[in-house]
PDB file of C-alpha atoms in Angstrom:
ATOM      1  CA  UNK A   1      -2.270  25.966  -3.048  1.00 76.00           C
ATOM      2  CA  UNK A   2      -2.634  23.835  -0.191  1.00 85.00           C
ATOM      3  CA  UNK A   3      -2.742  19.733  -0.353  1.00 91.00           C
ATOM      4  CA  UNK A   4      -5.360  17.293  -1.277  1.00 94.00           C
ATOM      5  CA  UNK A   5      -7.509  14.112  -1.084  1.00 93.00           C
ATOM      6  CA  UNK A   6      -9.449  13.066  -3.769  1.00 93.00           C
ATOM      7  CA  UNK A   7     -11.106   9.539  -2.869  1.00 93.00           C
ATOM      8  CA  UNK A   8     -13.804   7.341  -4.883  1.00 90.00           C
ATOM      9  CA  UNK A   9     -15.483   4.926  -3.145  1.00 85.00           C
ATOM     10  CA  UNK A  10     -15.218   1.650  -5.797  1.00 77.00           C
ATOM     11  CA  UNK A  11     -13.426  -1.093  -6.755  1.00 67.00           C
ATOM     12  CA  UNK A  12      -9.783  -0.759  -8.009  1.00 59.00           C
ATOM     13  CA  UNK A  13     -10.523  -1.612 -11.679  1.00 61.00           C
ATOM     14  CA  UNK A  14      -7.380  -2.070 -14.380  1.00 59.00           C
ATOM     15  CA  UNK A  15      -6.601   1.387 -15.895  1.00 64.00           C
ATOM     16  CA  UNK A  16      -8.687   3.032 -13.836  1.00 84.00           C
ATOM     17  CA  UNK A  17      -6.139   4.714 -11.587  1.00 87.00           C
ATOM     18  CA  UNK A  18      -4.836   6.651 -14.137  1.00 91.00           C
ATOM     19  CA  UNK A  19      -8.057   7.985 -15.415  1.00 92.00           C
ATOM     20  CA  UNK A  20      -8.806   8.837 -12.022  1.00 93.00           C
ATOM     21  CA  UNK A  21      -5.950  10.435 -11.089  1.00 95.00           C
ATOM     22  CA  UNK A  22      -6.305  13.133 -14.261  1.00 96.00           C
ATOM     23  CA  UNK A  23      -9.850  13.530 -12.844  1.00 95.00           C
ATOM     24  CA  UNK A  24      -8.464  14.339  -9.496  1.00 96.00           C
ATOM     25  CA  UNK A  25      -5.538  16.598 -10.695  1.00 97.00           C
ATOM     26  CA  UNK A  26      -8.024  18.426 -13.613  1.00 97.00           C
ATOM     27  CA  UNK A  27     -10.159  19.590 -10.118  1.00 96.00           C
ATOM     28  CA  UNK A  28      -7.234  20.340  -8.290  1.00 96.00           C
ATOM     29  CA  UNK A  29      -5.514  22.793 -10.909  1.00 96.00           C
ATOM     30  CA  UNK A  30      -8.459  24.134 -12.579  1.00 96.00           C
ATOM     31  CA  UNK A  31      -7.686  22.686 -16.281  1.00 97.00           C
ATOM     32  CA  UNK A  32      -9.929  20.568 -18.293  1.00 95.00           C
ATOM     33  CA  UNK A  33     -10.261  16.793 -17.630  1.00 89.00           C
ATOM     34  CA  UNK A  34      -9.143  16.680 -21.735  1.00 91.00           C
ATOM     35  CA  UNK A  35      -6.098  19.144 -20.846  1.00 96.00           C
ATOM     36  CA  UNK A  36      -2.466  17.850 -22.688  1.00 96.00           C
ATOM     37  CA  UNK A  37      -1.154  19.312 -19.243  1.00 97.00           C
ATOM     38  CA  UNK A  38      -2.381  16.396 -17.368  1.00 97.00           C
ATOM     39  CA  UNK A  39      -0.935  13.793 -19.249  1.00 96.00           C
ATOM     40  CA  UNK A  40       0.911  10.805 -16.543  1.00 96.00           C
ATOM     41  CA  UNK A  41       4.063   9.157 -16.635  1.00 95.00           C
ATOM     42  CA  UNK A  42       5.511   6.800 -14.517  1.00 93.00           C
ATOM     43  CA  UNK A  43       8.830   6.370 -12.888  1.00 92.00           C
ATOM     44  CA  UNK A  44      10.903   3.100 -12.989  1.00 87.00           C
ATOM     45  CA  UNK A  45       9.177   2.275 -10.035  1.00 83.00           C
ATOM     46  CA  UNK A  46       6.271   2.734 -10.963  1.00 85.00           C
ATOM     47  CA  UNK A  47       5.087   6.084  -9.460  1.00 91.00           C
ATOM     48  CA  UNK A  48       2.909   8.455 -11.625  1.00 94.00           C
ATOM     49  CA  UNK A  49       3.608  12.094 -11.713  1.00 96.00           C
ATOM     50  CA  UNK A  50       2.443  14.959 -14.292  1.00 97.00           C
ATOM     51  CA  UNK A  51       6.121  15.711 -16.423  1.00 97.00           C
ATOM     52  CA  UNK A  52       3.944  18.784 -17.370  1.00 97.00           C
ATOM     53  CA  UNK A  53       2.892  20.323 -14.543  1.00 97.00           C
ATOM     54  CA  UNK A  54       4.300  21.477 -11.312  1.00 96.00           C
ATOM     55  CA  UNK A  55       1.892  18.893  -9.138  1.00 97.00           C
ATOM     56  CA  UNK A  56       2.894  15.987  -7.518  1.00 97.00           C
ATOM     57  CA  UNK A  57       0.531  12.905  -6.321  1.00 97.00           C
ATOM     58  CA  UNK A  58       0.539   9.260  -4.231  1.00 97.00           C
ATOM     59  CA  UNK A  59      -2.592   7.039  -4.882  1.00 95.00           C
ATOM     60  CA  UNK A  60      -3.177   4.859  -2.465  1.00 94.00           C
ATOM     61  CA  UNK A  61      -5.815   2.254  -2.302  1.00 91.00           C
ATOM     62  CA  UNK A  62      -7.421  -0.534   0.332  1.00 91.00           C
ATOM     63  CA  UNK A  63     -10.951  -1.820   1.136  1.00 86.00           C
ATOM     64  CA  UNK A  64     -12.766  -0.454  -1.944  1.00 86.00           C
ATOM     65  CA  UNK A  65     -11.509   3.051  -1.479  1.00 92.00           C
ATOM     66  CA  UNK A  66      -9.181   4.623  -4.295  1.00 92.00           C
ATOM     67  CA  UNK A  67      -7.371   7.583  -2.699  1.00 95.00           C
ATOM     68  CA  UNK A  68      -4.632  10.210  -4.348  1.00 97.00           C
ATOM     69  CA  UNK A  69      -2.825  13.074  -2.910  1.00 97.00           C
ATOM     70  CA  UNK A  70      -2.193  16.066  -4.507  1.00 97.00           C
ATOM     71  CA  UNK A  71       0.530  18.874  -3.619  1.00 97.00           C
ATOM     72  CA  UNK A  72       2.664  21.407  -4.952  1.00 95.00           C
ATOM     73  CA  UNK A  73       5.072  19.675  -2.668  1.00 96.00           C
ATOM     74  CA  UNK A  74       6.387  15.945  -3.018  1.00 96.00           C
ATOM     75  CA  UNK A  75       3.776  13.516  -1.436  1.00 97.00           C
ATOM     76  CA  UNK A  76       3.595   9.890  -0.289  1.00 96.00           C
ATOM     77  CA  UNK A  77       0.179   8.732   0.867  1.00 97.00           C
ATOM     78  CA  UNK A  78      -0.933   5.021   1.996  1.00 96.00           C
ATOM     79  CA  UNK A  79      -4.919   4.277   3.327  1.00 97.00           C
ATOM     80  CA  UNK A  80      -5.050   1.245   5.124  1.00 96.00           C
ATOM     81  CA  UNK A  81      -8.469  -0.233   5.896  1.00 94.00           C
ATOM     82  CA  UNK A  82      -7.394  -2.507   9.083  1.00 95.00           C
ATOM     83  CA  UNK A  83      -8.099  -5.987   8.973  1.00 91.00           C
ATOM     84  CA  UNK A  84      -7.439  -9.223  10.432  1.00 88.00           C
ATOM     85  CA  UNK A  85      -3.729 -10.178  10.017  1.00 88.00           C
ATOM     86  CA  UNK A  86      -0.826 -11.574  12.166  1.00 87.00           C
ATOM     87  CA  UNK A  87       0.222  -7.742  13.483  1.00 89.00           C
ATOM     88  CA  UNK A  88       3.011  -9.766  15.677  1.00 89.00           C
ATOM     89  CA  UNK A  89       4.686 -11.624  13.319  1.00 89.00           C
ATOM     90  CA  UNK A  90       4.438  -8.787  10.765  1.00 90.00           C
ATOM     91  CA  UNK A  91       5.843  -6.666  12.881  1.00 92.00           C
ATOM     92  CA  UNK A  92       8.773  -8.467  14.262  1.00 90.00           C
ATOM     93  CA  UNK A  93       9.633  -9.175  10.083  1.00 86.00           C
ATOM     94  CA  UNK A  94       9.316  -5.557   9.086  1.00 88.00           C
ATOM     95  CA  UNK A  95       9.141  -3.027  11.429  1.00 92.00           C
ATOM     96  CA  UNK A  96      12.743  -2.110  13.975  1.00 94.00           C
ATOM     97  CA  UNK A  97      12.639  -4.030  17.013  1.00 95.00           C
ATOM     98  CA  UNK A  98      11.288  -1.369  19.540  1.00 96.00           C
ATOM     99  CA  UNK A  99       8.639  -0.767  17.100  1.00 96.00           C
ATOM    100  CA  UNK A 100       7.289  -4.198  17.255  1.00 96.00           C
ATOM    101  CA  UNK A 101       7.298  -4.075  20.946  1.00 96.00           C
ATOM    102  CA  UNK A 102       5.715  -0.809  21.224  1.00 96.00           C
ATOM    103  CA  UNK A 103       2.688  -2.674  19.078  1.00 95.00           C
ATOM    104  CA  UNK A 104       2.340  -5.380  21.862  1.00 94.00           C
ATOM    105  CA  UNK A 105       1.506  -2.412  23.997  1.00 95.00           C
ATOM    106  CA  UNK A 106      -0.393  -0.487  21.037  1.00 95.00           C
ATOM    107  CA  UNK A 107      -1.940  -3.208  18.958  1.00 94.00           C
ATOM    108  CA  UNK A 108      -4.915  -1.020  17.791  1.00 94.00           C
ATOM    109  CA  UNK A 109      -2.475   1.130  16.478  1.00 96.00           C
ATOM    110  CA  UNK A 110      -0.206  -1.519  14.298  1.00 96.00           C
ATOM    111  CA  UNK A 111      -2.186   0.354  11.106  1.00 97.00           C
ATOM    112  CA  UNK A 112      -1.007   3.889  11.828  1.00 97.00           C
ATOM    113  CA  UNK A 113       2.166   2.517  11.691  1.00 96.00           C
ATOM    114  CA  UNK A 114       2.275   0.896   8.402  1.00 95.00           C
ATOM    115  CA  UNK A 115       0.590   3.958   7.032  1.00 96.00           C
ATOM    116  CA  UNK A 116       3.800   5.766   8.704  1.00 96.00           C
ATOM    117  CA  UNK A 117       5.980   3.114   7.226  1.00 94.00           C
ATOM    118  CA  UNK A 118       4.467   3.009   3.760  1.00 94.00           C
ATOM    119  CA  UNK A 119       3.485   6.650   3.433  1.00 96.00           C
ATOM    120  CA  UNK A 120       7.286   7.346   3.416  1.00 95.00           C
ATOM    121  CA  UNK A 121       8.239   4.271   1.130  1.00 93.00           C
ATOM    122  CA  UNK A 122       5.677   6.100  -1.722  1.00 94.00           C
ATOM    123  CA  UNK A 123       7.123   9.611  -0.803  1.00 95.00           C
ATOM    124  CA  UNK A 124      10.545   8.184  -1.680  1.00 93.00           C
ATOM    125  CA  UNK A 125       8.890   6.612  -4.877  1.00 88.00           C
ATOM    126  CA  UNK A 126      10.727   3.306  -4.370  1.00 82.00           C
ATOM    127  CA  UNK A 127       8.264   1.379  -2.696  1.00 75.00           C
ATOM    128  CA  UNK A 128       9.065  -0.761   0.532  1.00 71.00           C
ATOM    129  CA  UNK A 129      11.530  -2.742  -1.657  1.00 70.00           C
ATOM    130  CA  UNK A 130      14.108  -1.162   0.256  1.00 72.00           C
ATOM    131  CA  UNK A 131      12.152  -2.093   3.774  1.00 75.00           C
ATOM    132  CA  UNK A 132      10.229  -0.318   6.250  1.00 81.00           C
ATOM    133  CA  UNK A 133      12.557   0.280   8.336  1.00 82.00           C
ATOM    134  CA  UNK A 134      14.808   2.921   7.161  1.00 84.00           C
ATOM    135  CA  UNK A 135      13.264   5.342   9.403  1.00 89.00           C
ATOM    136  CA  UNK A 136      12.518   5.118  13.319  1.00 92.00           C
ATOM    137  CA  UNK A 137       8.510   5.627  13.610  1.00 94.00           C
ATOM    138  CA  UNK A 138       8.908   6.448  17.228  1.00 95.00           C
ATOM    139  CA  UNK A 139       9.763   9.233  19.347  1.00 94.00           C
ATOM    140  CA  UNK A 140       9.803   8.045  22.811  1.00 91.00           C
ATOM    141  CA  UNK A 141       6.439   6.727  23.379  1.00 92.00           C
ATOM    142  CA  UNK A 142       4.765   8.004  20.815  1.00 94.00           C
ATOM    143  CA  UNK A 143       4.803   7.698  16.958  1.00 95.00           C
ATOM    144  CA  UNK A 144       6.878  10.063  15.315  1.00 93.00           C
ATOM    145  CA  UNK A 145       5.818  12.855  12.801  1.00 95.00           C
ATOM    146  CA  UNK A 146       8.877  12.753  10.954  1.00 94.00           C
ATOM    147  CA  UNK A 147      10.565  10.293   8.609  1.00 93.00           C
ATOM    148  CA  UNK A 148      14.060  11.636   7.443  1.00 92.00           C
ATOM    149  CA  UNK A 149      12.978  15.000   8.399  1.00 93.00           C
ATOM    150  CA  UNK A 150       9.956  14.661   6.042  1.00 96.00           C
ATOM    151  CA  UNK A 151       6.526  15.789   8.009  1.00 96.00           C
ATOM    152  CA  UNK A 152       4.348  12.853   8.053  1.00 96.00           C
ATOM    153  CA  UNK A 153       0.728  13.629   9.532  1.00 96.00           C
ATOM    154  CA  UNK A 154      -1.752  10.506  10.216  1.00 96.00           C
ATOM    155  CA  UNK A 155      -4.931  12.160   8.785  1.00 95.00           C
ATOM    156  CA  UNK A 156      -8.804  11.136  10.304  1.00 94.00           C
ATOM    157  CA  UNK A 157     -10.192   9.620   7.155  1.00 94.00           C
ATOM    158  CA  UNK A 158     -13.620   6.931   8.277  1.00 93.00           C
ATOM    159  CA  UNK A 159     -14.041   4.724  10.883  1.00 95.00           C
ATOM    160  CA  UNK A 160     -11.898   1.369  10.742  1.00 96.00           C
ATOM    161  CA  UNK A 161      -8.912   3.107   8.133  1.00 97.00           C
ATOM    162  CA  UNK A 162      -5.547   4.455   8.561  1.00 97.00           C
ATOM    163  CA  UNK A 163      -5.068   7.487   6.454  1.00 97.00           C
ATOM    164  CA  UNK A 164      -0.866   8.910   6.501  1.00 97.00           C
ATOM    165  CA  UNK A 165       0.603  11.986   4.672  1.00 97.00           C
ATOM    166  CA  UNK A 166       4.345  12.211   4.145  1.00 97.00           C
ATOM    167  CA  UNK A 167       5.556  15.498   2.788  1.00 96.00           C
ATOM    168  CA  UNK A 168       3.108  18.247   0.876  1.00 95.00           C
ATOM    169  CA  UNK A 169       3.018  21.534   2.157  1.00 92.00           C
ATOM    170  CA  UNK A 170       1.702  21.149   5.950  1.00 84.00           C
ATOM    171  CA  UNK A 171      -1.110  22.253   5.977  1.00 81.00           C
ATOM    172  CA  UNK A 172      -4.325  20.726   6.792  1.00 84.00           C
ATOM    173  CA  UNK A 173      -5.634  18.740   3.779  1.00 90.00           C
ATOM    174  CA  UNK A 174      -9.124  19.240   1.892  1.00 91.00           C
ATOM    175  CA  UNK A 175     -10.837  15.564   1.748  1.00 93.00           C
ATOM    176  CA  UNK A 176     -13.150  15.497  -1.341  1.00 94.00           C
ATOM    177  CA  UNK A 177     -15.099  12.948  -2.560  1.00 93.00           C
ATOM    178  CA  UNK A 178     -14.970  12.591  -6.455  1.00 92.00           C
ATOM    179  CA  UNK A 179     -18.212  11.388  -8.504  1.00 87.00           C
ATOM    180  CA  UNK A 180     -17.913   7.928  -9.485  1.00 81.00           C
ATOM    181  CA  UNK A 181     -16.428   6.317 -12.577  1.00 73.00           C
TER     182      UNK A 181
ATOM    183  CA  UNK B   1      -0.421 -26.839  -4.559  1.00 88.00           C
ATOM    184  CA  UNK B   2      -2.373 -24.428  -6.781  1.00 91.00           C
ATOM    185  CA  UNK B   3      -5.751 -25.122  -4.482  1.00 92.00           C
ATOM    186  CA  UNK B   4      -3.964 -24.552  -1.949  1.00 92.00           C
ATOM    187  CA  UNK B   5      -2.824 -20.784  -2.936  1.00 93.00           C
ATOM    188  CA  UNK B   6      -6.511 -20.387  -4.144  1.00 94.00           C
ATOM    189  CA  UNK B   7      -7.432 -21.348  -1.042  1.00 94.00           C
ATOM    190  CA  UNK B   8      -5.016 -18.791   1.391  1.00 93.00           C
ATOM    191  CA  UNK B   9      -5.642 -16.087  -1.433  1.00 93.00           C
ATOM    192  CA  UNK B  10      -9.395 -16.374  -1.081  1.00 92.00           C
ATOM    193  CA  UNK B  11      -9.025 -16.259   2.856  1.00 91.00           C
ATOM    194  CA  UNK B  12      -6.800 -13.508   3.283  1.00 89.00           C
ATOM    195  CA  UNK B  13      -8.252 -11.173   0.596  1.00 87.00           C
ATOM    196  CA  UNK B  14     -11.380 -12.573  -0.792  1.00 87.00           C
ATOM    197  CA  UNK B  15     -10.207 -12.767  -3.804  1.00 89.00           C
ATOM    198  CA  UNK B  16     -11.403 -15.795  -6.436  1.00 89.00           C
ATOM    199  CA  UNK B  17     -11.016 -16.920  -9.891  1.00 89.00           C
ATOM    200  CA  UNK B  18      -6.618 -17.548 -10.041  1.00 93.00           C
ATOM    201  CA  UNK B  19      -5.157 -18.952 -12.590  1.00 94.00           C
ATOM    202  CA  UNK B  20      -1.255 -20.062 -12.846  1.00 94.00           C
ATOM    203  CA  UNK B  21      -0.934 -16.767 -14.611  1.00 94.00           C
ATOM    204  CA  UNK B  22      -2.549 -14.394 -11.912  1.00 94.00           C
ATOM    205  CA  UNK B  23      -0.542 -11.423 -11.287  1.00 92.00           C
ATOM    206  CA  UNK B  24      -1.443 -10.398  -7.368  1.00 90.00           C
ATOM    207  CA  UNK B  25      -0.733  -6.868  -8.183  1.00 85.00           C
ATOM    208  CA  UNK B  26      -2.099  -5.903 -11.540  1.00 83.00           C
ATOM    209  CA  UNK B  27      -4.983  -8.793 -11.856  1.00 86.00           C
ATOM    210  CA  UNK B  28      -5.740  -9.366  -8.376  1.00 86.00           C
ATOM    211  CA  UNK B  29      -5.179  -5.512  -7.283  1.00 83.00           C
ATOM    212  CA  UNK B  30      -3.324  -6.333  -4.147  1.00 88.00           C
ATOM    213  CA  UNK B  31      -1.438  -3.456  -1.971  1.00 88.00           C
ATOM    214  CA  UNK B  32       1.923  -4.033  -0.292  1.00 88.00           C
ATOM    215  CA  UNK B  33       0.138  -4.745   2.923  1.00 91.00           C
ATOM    216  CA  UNK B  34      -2.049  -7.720   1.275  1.00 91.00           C
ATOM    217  CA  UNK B  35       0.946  -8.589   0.070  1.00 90.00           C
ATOM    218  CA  UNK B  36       2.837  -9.103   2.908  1.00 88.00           C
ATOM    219  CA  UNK B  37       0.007 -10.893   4.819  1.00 91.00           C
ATOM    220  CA  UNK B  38      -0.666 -13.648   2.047  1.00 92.00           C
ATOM    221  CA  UNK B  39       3.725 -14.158   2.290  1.00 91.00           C
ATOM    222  CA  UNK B  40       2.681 -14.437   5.922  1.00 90.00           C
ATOM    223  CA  UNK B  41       0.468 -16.834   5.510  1.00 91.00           C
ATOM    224  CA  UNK B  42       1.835 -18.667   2.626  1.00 90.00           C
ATOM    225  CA  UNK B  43       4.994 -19.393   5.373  1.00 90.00           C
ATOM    226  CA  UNK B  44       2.159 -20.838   7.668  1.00 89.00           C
ATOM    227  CA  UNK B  45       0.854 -23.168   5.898  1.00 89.00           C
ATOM    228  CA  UNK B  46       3.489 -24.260   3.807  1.00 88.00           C
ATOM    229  CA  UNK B  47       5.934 -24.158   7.064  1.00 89.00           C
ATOM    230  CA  UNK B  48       8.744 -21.849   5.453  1.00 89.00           C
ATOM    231  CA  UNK B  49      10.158 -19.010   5.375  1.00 88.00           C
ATOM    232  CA  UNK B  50      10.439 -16.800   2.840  1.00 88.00           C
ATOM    233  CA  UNK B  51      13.338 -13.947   2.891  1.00 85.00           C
ATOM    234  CA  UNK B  52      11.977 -10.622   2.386  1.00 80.00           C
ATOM    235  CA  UNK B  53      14.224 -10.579  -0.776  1.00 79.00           C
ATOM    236  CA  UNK B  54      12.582 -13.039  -2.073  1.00 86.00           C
ATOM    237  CA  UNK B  55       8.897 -11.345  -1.536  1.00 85.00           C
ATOM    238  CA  UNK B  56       9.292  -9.335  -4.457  1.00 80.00           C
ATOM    239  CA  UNK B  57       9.728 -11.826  -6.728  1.00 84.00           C
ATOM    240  CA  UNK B  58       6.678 -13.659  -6.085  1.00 90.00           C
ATOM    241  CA  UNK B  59       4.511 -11.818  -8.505  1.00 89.00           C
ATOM    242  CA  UNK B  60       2.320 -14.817 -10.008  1.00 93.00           C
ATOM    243  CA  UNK B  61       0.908 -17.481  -8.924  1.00 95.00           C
ATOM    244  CA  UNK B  62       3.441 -19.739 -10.607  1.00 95.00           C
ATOM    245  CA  UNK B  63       5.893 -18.086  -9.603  1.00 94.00           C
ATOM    246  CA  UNK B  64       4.958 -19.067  -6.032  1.00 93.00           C
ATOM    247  CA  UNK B  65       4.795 -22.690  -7.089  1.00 93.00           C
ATOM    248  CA  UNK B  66       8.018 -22.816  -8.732  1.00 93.00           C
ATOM    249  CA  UNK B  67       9.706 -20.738  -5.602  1.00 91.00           C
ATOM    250  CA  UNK B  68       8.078 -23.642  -3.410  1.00 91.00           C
ATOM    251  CA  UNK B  69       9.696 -26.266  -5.441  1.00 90.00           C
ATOM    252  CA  UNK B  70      13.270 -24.689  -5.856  1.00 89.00           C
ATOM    253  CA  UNK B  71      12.926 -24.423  -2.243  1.00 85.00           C
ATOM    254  CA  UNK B  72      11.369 -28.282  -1.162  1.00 81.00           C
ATOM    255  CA  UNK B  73       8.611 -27.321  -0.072  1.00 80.00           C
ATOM    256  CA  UNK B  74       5.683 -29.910  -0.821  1.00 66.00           C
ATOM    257  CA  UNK B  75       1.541 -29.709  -0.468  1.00 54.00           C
ATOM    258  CA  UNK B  76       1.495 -29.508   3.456  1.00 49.00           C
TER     259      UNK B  76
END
């Protein structure tokens, strides 16, 4: 079973995500939406995963896209639709030094690198309370495809969005488009 | 002060209709990264700075106003 995206193209709506998620995983495994199996719980921070099953997932959402990963393996995922913001100072405040300066050089590429950042941060399951820079994101010139020695893969998702894996099982993702709510 | 938040929250992320009691994550919806750019622009307006420790707790709209105050900062 390799990894998935299942995305919906809507506005984040209160207890949606949830609902959504079941959706996702009831395609993903084969069971009925109404399956026990796919019943959620939540870590303490926050996190869902299936106690049930042996599935894990990230949901992700930005710029009226809801997005969740699915694996056999443990998965982080962050979309990021890119938008105006002060890249500079955001970068100098959470991102390592050289990483900020690489983005003076790169600045169309300051959303890959949250996506790196963050992708990680929901892998771990504690957020970016812990900040975003407990892993290098670069290799040299280039930005790295491992945080920790977990595979992170920056995935083409649309035009204007930053789409980043961390973990699953490597190999290259299905993208599908649930029906809406 | 409250105008002004509506006002930064509305530019940043389009978002309207805050009360004191807002909740930028589970009423407003907000991801880390729209997170971190309103904190970004709350410190530009208000001219401050606000620790990244801090960031977390800065879950309502009041509790932005009352973080301002503890901290001296006034309407700019």
């Amino acid at each position: 079973m390799k990894d998935a995206f299942y995305y919906l193209e809507t506005e984040r709506e209160k207890g949606r995500s949830d609902e959504r998620l079941r959706r996702a995983a009831a395609r993903f495994t084969g069971l009925a939406p109404g399956d026990p199996q796919l019943a959620l719980s939540r870590t303490e921070h926050g996190k869902p995963f299936f106690p049930m099953l042996p599935l894990h997932c990230s949901v992700t959402h930005s710029g009226g896209i809801w997005l969740c990963a699915l694996s056999p393996s443990p998965v982080g995922v962050d979309l990021q639709r890119h938008q105006k913001c002060d890249g500079e100072k955001i970068a100098l405040r959470y991102f390592r030094p050289e990483e900020a300066d690489w983005l003076v050089r790169h600045p169309d590429r300051f959303f890959d690198l949250w996506c790196i950042k963050e992708s990680y941060a929901k892998y771990t399951g504690a957020g970016i309370v812990p900040g975003l820079d407990v892993f290098p994101a670069l290799e040299g010139e280039t930005l790295t495809r491992h945080a920790n020695g977990v595979p992170l893969r920056l995935i083409p998702f649309r035009p204007g969005y930053s789409l980043c894996l961390c973990g699953g099982t490597g190999g290259e993702p299905a993208l599908t488009e649930l029906p809406s709510d | 002060m409250f105008e002004t938040i509506q006002e930064i929250v509305y530019q940043v992320t389009g978002k309207t209709g805050l009360t004191l009691d807002t909740d930028f994550v589970t009423d407003l919806e907000l991801n880390s990264f729209d997170i971190m750019n309103i904190v970004s622009a709350f410190e530009d307006r208000f001219d401050t700075a606000i620790p990244t420790r801090d960031v977390w707790k800065l879950r309502r709209v009041s509790d932005v106003i009352a973080y301002m105050e503890q901290h001296g900062v006034g309407k700019p």
